[in-house]
Amino acid sequence: MGQNDERIELQTSLGYRLKEASSALRAAMEEVLQPLGMTVTHYSCLELLAQRPGLSNSELARGTFVTRQSMNVLLRQLEREGSVTRPAEPPVGRTLPTRLTARGRRRLEEASLAVRSVERRMLSELTDAEQEDARRILAAMIRALRGDSGPGRPTLSGTA
């Protein structure tokens, strides 16, 4: 086996194509969220809180793929703008559960419409069956890379 046999061809590498798709998706989402004064992380945080009220800073950081420190900065910003609330003192242990406010829900509704338009565009060339195949295949890749078949970190889709 020669040295070049192990070389990755970018145009046929699934890993490279996934990263390219991820980058294109993020750029398209940022483009539609920017006029709303949001980033993808901002939107993701609101979406996770709508689906799972009371998540902690650490859980939100894992679910949005940022550091705890970055999430803490974002949560302070969201509190100042009135989109989320956190108790001054932890009800149990050290965790400050975060919840959406009415303003946060309104902002999320607006952002969700924008993000759904991006997803519709992304999937526009796929049949329903191809979309289902893509979901199944991506889920299998995620499980394989994580090395388990159990539930993982919270995701926007609610599946890991």
XYZ file of N, CA, C and O in Angstrom:
640
model
N 0.850 -1.172 0.000
C 0.000 0.000 0.000
C 0.896 1.235 0.000
O 1.750 1.388 0.855
N 0.710 2.115 -0.950
C 1.533 3.305 -1.080
C 1.079 4.423 -0.165
O -0.011 4.392 0.405
N 1.940 5.407 -0.047
C 1.675 6.553 0.825
C 0.426 7.310 0.371
O -0.349 7.790 1.184
N 0.178 7.410 -0.914
C -0.963 8.157 -1.430
C -2.284 7.410 -1.275
O -3.343 7.998 -1.447
N -2.248 6.097 -0.945
C -3.473 5.331 -0.768
C -4.289 5.825 0.434
O -5.484 5.602 0.506
N -3.638 6.463 1.377
C -4.301 6.949 2.580
C -4.713 8.411 2.460
O -5.299 8.963 3.373
N -4.404 9.050 1.363
C -4.738 10.458 1.177
C -6.248 10.621 1.026
O -6.909 9.804 0.391
N -6.789 11.673 1.585
C -8.223 11.945 1.505
C -8.494 12.822 0.290
O -7.870 13.868 0.109
N -9.417 12.368 -0.540
C -9.872 13.163 -1.679
C -11.027 14.031 -1.191
O -12.078 13.517 -0.815
N -10.837 15.333 -1.167
C -11.823 16.220 -0.578
C -13.196 16.132 -1.234
O -14.215 16.202 -0.553
N -13.248 15.981 -2.524
C -14.542 15.950 -3.210
C -15.338 14.673 -2.946
O -16.543 14.652 -3.152
N -14.687 13.616 -2.472
C -15.405 12.376 -2.180
C -15.392 12.033 -0.688
O -16.053 11.081 -0.279
N -14.703 12.813 0.119
C -14.640 12.575 1.558
C -15.951 13.008 2.225
O -16.339 14.177 2.156
N -16.637 12.069 2.869
C -17.877 12.405 3.558
C -17.637 13.394 4.690
O -18.441 14.298 4.916
N -16.538 13.216 5.406
C -16.221 14.135 6.497
C -16.060 15.559 6.005
O -16.581 16.511 6.595
N -15.332 15.713 4.906
C -15.125 17.043 4.336
C -16.450 17.625 3.850
O -16.762 18.791 4.086
N -17.257 16.802 3.180
C -18.543 17.280 2.668
C -19.490 17.655 3.810
O -20.251 18.609 3.707
N -19.463 16.892 4.917
C -20.284 17.240 6.077
C -19.859 18.589 6.654
O -20.701 19.416 7.015
N -18.550 18.810 6.747
C -18.054 20.086 7.266
C -18.439 21.221 6.328
O -18.833 22.305 6.776
N -18.358 20.988 5.035
C -18.739 21.999 4.050
C -20.239 22.324 4.175
O -20.641 23.485 4.168
N -21.067 21.277 4.324
C -22.508 21.484 4.486
C -22.795 22.226 5.791
O -23.629 23.140 5.831
N -22.101 21.853 6.851
C -22.276 22.508 8.139
C -21.924 23.988 8.055
O -22.647 24.849 8.575
N -20.827 24.293 7.398
C -20.411 25.688 7.241
C -21.412 26.477 6.409
O -21.741 27.624 6.731
N -21.920 25.869 5.335
C -22.903 26.545 4.487
C -24.216 26.766 5.252
O -24.833 27.835 5.135
N -24.623 25.771 6.041
C -25.841 25.901 6.838
C -25.686 27.015 7.868
O -26.564 27.862 8.020
N -24.572 27.026 8.559
C -24.350 28.058 9.578
C -24.346 29.450 8.951
O -24.955 30.380 9.477
N -23.676 29.613 7.816
C -23.629 30.918 7.141
C -25.033 31.366 6.725
O -25.401 32.532 6.900
N -25.834 30.436 6.192
C -27.199 30.777 5.778
C -28.060 31.147 6.987
O -28.870 32.082 6.923
N -27.881 30.426 8.093
C -28.634 30.742 9.310
C -28.217 32.090 9.873
O -29.067 32.908 10.265
N -26.918 32.356 9.920
C -26.433 33.652 10.420
C -26.996 34.788 9.574
O -27.377 35.840 10.096
N -27.084 34.561 8.268
C -27.591 35.590 7.355
C -29.046 35.967 7.668
O -29.402 37.142 7.638
N -29.880 34.969 7.971
C -31.281 35.279 8.264
C -31.504 35.706 9.710
O -32.492 36.384 10.012
N -30.602 35.327 10.610
C -30.754 35.694 12.021
C -30.168 37.071 12.335
O -30.635 37.756 13.249
N -29.165 37.483 11.583
C -28.490 38.762 11.852
C -29.458 39.949 11.860
O -29.409 40.769 12.776
N -30.386 40.049 10.896
C -31.331 41.168 10.952
C -32.222 41.158 12.199
O -32.785 42.187 12.575
N -32.339 40.002 12.842
C -33.131 39.877 14.067
C -32.287 40.144 15.311
O -32.770 40.025 16.436
N -31.004 40.462 15.100
C -30.106 40.706 16.221
C -29.688 39.444 16.939
O -29.396 39.469 18.133
N -29.670 38.323 16.217
C -29.316 37.039 16.826
C -28.184 36.370 16.075
O -27.968 36.627 14.901
N -27.523 35.462 16.789
C -26.553 34.552 16.197
C -27.161 33.150 16.233
O -28.209 32.936 16.867
N -26.505 32.198 15.612
C -26.975 30.814 15.659
C -26.975 30.315 17.106
O -27.925 29.650 17.542
N -25.953 30.655 17.868
C -25.887 30.215 19.267
C -27.031 30.819 20.075
O -27.657 30.139 20.895
N -27.325 32.088 19.856
C -28.420 32.787 20.528
C -29.737 32.065 20.235
O -30.498 31.713 21.144
N -29.990 31.823 18.952
C -31.199 31.111 18.546
C -31.243 29.710 19.154
O -32.270 29.279 19.694
N -30.135 28.975 19.069
C -30.074 27.601 19.585
C -30.388 27.556 21.067
O -31.097 26.656 21.538
N -29.884 28.526 21.805
C -30.139 28.599 23.243
C -31.628 28.788 23.509
O -32.220 28.076 24.333
N -32.264 29.718 22.801
C -33.702 29.941 22.984
C -34.502 28.699 22.607
O -35.454 28.329 23.298
N -34.108 28.049 21.522
C -34.826 26.840 21.070
C -34.705 25.726 22.107
O -35.688 25.050 22.430
N -33.516 25.513 22.637
C -33.340 24.483 23.668
C -34.186 24.794 24.900
O -34.804 23.901 25.477
N -34.223 26.060 25.306
C -35.012 26.424 26.486
C -36.509 26.267 26.245
O -37.253 25.948 27.173
N -36.953 26.472 25.016
C -38.368 26.274 24.712
C -38.716 24.792 24.806
O -39.797 24.432 25.282
N -37.804 23.944 24.374
C -38.054 22.508 24.378
C -37.773 21.862 25.727
O -38.375 20.848 26.074
N -36.847 22.436 26.484
C -36.450 21.872 27.785
C -36.250 22.988 28.805
O -35.116 23.321 29.161
N -37.354 23.567 29.295
C -37.227 24.660 30.271
C -36.432 24.232 31.496
O -36.516 23.084 31.927
N -35.648 25.155 32.017
C -34.920 24.894 33.254
C -33.532 24.320 33.068
O -32.880 23.945 34.043
N -33.034 24.256 31.820
C -31.675 23.744 31.609
C -30.659 24.644 32.305
O -30.849 25.851 32.423
N -29.573 24.045 32.736
C -28.500 24.795 33.376
C -27.567 25.387 32.329
O -27.619 25.032 31.147
N -26.675 26.255 32.781
C -25.659 26.847 31.914
C -24.849 25.751 31.223
O -24.628 25.803 30.011
N -24.421 24.748 31.967
C -23.616 23.660 31.390
C -24.392 22.876 30.345
O -23.856 22.536 29.290
N -25.648 22.572 30.622
C -26.470 21.832 29.661
C -26.693 22.646 28.387
O -26.651 22.107 27.274
N -26.928 23.937 28.548
C -27.108 24.802 27.377
C -25.819 24.904 26.571
O -25.848 24.888 25.341
N -24.687 24.998 27.251
C -23.398 25.071 26.549
C -23.171 23.809 25.726
O -22.793 23.879 24.553
N -23.407 22.635 26.319
C -23.251 21.375 25.578
C -24.203 21.317 24.387
O -23.831 20.894 23.304
N -25.444 21.728 24.591
C -26.451 21.648 23.544
C -26.248 22.625 22.396
O -26.767 22.415 21.302
N -25.483 23.687 22.649
C -25.233 24.686 21.597
C -23.785 24.648 21.125
O -23.386 25.493 20.316
N -22.999 23.712 21.643
C -21.621 23.483 21.206
C -20.706 24.678 21.484
O -19.863 25.027 20.652
N -20.875 25.311 22.654
C -19.985 26.395 23.065
C -19.466 26.086 24.467
O -19.946 25.169 25.131
N -18.510 26.875 24.926
C -17.981 26.684 26.271
C -18.978 27.199 27.308
O -19.854 28.012 26.994
N -18.824 26.733 28.541
C -19.671 27.230 29.638
C -19.484 28.729 29.809
O -20.434 29.455 30.087
N -18.249 29.194 29.644
C -17.974 30.624 29.792
C -18.719 31.426 28.727
O -19.324 32.468 29.030
N -18.682 30.959 27.477
C -19.398 31.653 26.399
C -20.901 31.653 26.658
O -21.587 32.649 26.422
N -21.422 30.527 27.139
C -22.852 30.450 27.425
C -23.218 31.384 28.565
O -24.259 32.034 28.530
N -22.368 31.495 29.569
C -22.650 32.385 30.682
C -22.753 33.835 30.202
O -23.646 34.569 30.618
N -21.862 34.239 29.305
C -21.909 35.589 28.727
C -23.227 35.777 27.973
O -23.910 36.801 28.120
N -23.605 34.797 27.156
C -24.846 34.888 26.389
C -26.055 34.953 27.317
O -26.967 35.757 27.104
N -26.080 34.127 28.358
C -27.219 34.133 29.278
C -27.361 35.471 29.988
O -28.487 35.951 30.184
N -26.255 36.085 30.351
C -26.325 37.424 30.965
C -26.923 38.423 29.982
O -27.744 39.258 30.341
N -26.518 38.327 28.714
C -27.068 39.207 27.674
C -28.571 38.968 27.503
O -29.358 39.918 27.418
N -28.961 37.701 27.448
C -30.378 37.363 27.278
C -31.213 37.812 28.477
O -32.368 38.233 28.315
N -30.629 37.756 29.674
C -31.321 38.266 30.865
C -31.518 39.776 30.770
O -32.606 40.284 31.044
N -30.452 40.492 30.378
C -30.530 41.962 30.254
C -31.594 42.378 29.251
O -32.292 43.356 29.456
N -31.706 41.631 28.153
C -32.691 41.995 27.130
C -34.084 41.484 27.465
O -35.043 41.765 26.747
N -34.212 40.714 28.535
C -35.522 40.249 28.977
C -36.027 38.994 28.284
O -37.214 38.696 28.334
N -35.136 38.223 27.658
C -35.551 36.999 26.953
C -35.562 35.771 27.850
O -36.258 34.803 27.550
N -34.764 35.777 28.915
C -34.718 34.648 29.844
C -34.692 35.157 31.277
O -34.360 36.317 31.535
N -35.037 34.268 32.188
C -34.908 34.551 33.617
C -34.148 33.407 34.270
O -34.238 32.252 33.833
N -33.388 33.771 35.298
C -32.703 32.783 36.136
C -32.861 33.258 37.573
O -32.796 34.459 37.837
N -33.041 32.329 38.491
C -33.170 32.756 39.890
C -31.848 33.340 40.404
O -30.778 32.989 39.911
N -31.937 34.244 41.359
C -30.733 34.837 41.951
C -29.944 33.784 42.729
O -28.710 33.808 42.760
N -30.668 32.866 43.346
C -30.059 31.782 44.131
C -30.507 30.443 43.559
O -31.675 30.281 43.200
N -29.590 29.470 43.505
C -29.996 28.145 43.006
C -31.026 27.514 43.933
O -30.841 27.517 45.144
N -32.123 26.972 43.370
C -33.113 26.316 44.212
C -32.572 25.052 44.880
O -32.969 24.713 45.979
N -31.670 24.358 44.184
C -31.043 23.146 44.712
C -29.616 23.119 44.185
O -29.373 23.414 43.015
N -28.652 22.766 45.012
C -27.264 22.663 44.565
C -26.719 23.995 44.073
O -26.971 25.034 44.678
N -25.984 23.958 42.949
C -25.373 25.176 42.419
C -25.951 25.592 41.071
O -25.540 26.572 40.497
N -26.918 24.825 40.566
C -27.463 25.057 39.235
C -28.514 26.158 39.246
O -29.425 26.150 40.068
N -28.374 27.104 38.301
C -29.375 28.146 38.103
C -30.206 27.785 36.870
O -29.762 27.978 35.742
N -31.398 27.223 37.066
C -32.212 26.847 35.907
C -32.677 28.087 35.144
O -33.064 29.086 35.740
N -32.630 28.010 33.833
C -32.977 29.142 32.973
C -34.313 28.874 32.291
O -34.577 27.757 31.858
N -35.132 29.915 32.192
C -36.436 29.794 31.540
C -36.651 30.963 30.586
O -36.183 32.060 30.826
N -37.383 30.678 29.507
C -37.755 31.737 28.565
C -38.832 32.627 29.169
O -39.705 32.147 29.888
N -38.777 33.898 28.828
C -39.842 34.835 29.182
C -40.784 34.933 27.982
O -40.509 34.376 26.911
N -41.869 35.679 28.135
C -42.784 35.914 27.012
C -42.030 36.605 25.868
O -42.220 36.261 24.695
N -41.166 37.541 26.201
C -40.379 38.224 25.171
C -39.461 37.228 24.459
O -39.310 37.253 23.235
N -38.844 36.337 25.214
C -37.979 35.321 24.631
C -38.744 34.400 23.692
O -38.243 34.031 22.628
N -39.961 34.051 24.061
C -40.788 33.197 23.192
C -41.144 33.915 21.891
O -41.128 33.305 20.827
N -41.470 35.205 21.983
C -41.774 35.979 20.768
C -40.557 36.064 19.857
O -40.657 35.889 18.641
N -39.380 36.310 20.445
C -38.147 36.386 19.652
C -37.846 35.042 19.001
O -37.419 34.973 17.858
N -38.087 33.969 19.744
C -37.857 32.626 19.209
C -38.799 32.332 18.044
O -38.372 31.768 17.035
N -40.052 32.694 18.165
C -41.008 32.458 17.071
C -40.528 33.122 15.783
O -40.553 32.504 14.713
N -40.093 34.358 15.891
C -39.602 35.101 14.720
C -38.359 34.428 14.130
O -38.252 34.230 12.918
N -37.435 34.042 14.997
C -36.202 33.399 14.544
C -36.484 32.027 13.945
O -35.866 31.640 12.947
N -37.419 31.289 14.523
C -37.748 29.960 14.017
C -38.276 30.018 12.588
O -37.954 29.150 11.764
N -39.077 31.017 12.284
C -39.567 31.185 10.916
C -38.400 31.366 9.950
O -38.365 30.763 8.876
N -37.440 32.186 10.342
C -36.277 32.444 9.495
C -35.448 31.174 9.316
O -35.031 30.838 8.206
N -35.219 30.445 10.401
C -34.402 29.232 10.343
C -35.115 28.144 9.541
O -34.478 27.429 8.764
N -36.423 28.030 9.705
C -37.171 27.031 8.917
C -37.050 27.317 7.422
O -36.971 26.395 6.610
N -37.002 28.586 7.038
C -36.857 28.921 5.613
C -35.510 28.435 5.084
O -35.408 27.972 3.951
N -34.477 28.506 5.918
C -33.153 28.012 5.516
C -33.186 26.496 5.376
O -32.671 25.937 4.407
N -33.803 25.820 6.337
C -33.869 24.359 6.260
C -34.670 23.906 5.042
O -34.297 22.952 4.362
N -35.784 24.594 4.752
C -36.570 24.243 3.555
C -35.714 24.393 2.295
O -35.753 23.536 1.403
N -34.928 25.468 2.234
C -34.056 25.678 1.068
C -33.011 24.573 0.981
O -32.736 24.028 -0.082
N -32.425 24.206 2.133
C -31.400 23.174 2.162
C -31.939 21.832 1.663
O -31.237 21.084 0.985
N -33.179 21.537 1.984
C -33.772 20.240 1.646
C -34.566 20.256 0.342
O -35.112 19.229 -0.061
N -34.613 21.383 -0.324
C -35.499 21.557 -1.482
C -35.233 20.590 -2.635
O -36.137 20.295 -3.402
N -34.037 20.074 -2.752
C -33.727 19.161 -3.859
C -33.825 17.690 -3.462
O -33.517 16.810 -4.264
N -34.275 17.432 -2.235
C -34.404 16.050 -1.760
C -35.865 15.654 -1.654
O -36.702 16.450 -1.244
N -36.151 14.402 -1.996
C -37.506 13.873 -1.804
C -37.713 13.620 -0.315
O -36.754 13.614 0.480
N -38.957 13.373 0.084
C -39.246 13.036 1.484
C -38.455 11.802 1.916
O -37.912 11.759 3.020
N -38.384 10.804 1.044
C -37.652 9.570 1.370
C -36.159 9.860 1.528
O -35.514 9.317 2.438
N -35.609 10.700 0.671
C -34.184 11.051 0.781
C -33.915 11.830 2.063
O -32.878 11.632 2.713
N -34.842 12.697 2.446
C -34.683 13.437 3.700
C -34.676 12.484 4.890
O -33.849 12.614 5.792
N -35.564 11.507 4.885
C -35.610 10.529 5.972
C -34.339 9.687 5.984
O -33.777 9.407 7.048
N -33.860 9.292 4.812
C -32.601 8.549 4.719
C -31.450 9.376 5.284
O -30.606 8.856 6.018
N -31.410 10.649 4.947
C -30.340 11.528 5.431
C -30.373 11.617 6.960
O -29.329 11.523 7.612
N -31.551 11.763 7.532
C -31.669 11.821 9.003
C -31.158 10.539 9.643
O -30.427 10.566 10.627
N -31.568 9.417 9.076
C -31.164 8.107 9.617
C -29.658 7.920 9.502
O -28.998 7.492 10.451
N -29.105 8.246 8.355
C -27.668 8.076 8.119
C -26.856 8.996 9.032
O -25.868 8.569 9.636
N -27.268 10.259 9.142
C -26.543 11.194 10.017
C -26.602 10.736 11.477
O -25.597 10.807 12.196
N -27.753 10.252 11.916
C -27.882 9.744 13.288
C -26.939 8.569 13.521
O -26.291 8.472 14.578
N -26.819 7.677 12.530
C -25.909 6.531 12.654
C -24.456 6.998 12.730
O -23.663 6.453 13.502
N -24.094 8.003 11.939
C -22.725 8.541 11.974
C -22.419 9.150 13.337
O -21.342 8.928 13.896
N -23.381 9.885 13.876
C -23.191 10.511 15.192
C -23.001 9.445 16.259
O -22.089 9.531 17.084
N -23.859 8.420 16.248
C -23.722 7.329 17.234
C -22.361 6.660 17.124
O -21.704 6.387 18.125
N -21.918 6.392 15.897
C -20.635 5.718 15.695
C -19.487 6.571 16.217
O -18.568 6.063 16.861
N -19.522 7.866 15.946
C -18.440 8.741 16.397
C -18.435 8.930 17.904
O -17.385 9.070 18.515
N -19.597 8.911 18.510
C -19.677 9.052 19.965
C -19.347 7.743 20.666
O -19.101 7.737 21.861
N -19.384 6.656 19.907
C -19.011 5.370 20.475
C -20.067 4.738 21.342
O -19.775 3.855 22.137
N -21.294 5.184 21.210
C -22.372 4.553 21.977
C -23.673 4.683 21.219
O -23.797 5.428 20.271
N -24.647 3.953 21.682
C -25.954 4.040 21.046
C -26.961 4.696 21.974
O -28.133 4.767 21.658
N -26.482 5.189 23.129
C -27.375 5.834 24.087
C -27.597 7.293 23.741
O -27.014 7.827 22.812
N -28.461 7.955 24.525
C -28.737 9.360 24.273
C -27.503 10.207 24.523
O -26.718 9.937 25.423
N -27.329 11.216 23.731
C -26.192 12.120 23.862
C -26.626 13.457 24.397
O -27.641 13.579 25.067
N -25.864 14.460 24.056
C -26.185 15.804 24.509
C -27.491 16.277 23.886
O -27.877 15.801 22.842
N -28.160 17.239 24.541
C -29.401 17.728 23.954
C -29.111 18.414 22.623
O -28.096 19.081 22.481
N -29.981 18.203 21.652
C -29.837 18.841 20.350
C -31.108 19.593 20.019
O -32.137 19.406 20.669
N -31.031 20.424 19.015
C -32.213 21.184 18.625
C -33.334 20.292 18.152
O -34.498 20.601 18.308
N -32.991 19.171 17.558
C -34.023 18.277 17.059
C -34.617 17.427 18.176
O -35.633 16.784 17.978
N -33.954 17.410 19.319
C -34.427 16.597 20.423
C -33.941 15.171 20.365
O -34.233 14.373 21.219
N -33.167 14.829 19.329
C -32.602 13.484 19.227
C -31.098 13.606 19.227
O -30.554 14.628 18.863
N -30.461 12.569 19.626
C -28.997 12.602 19.650
C -28.436 11.606 18.678
O -29.069 10.706 18.256
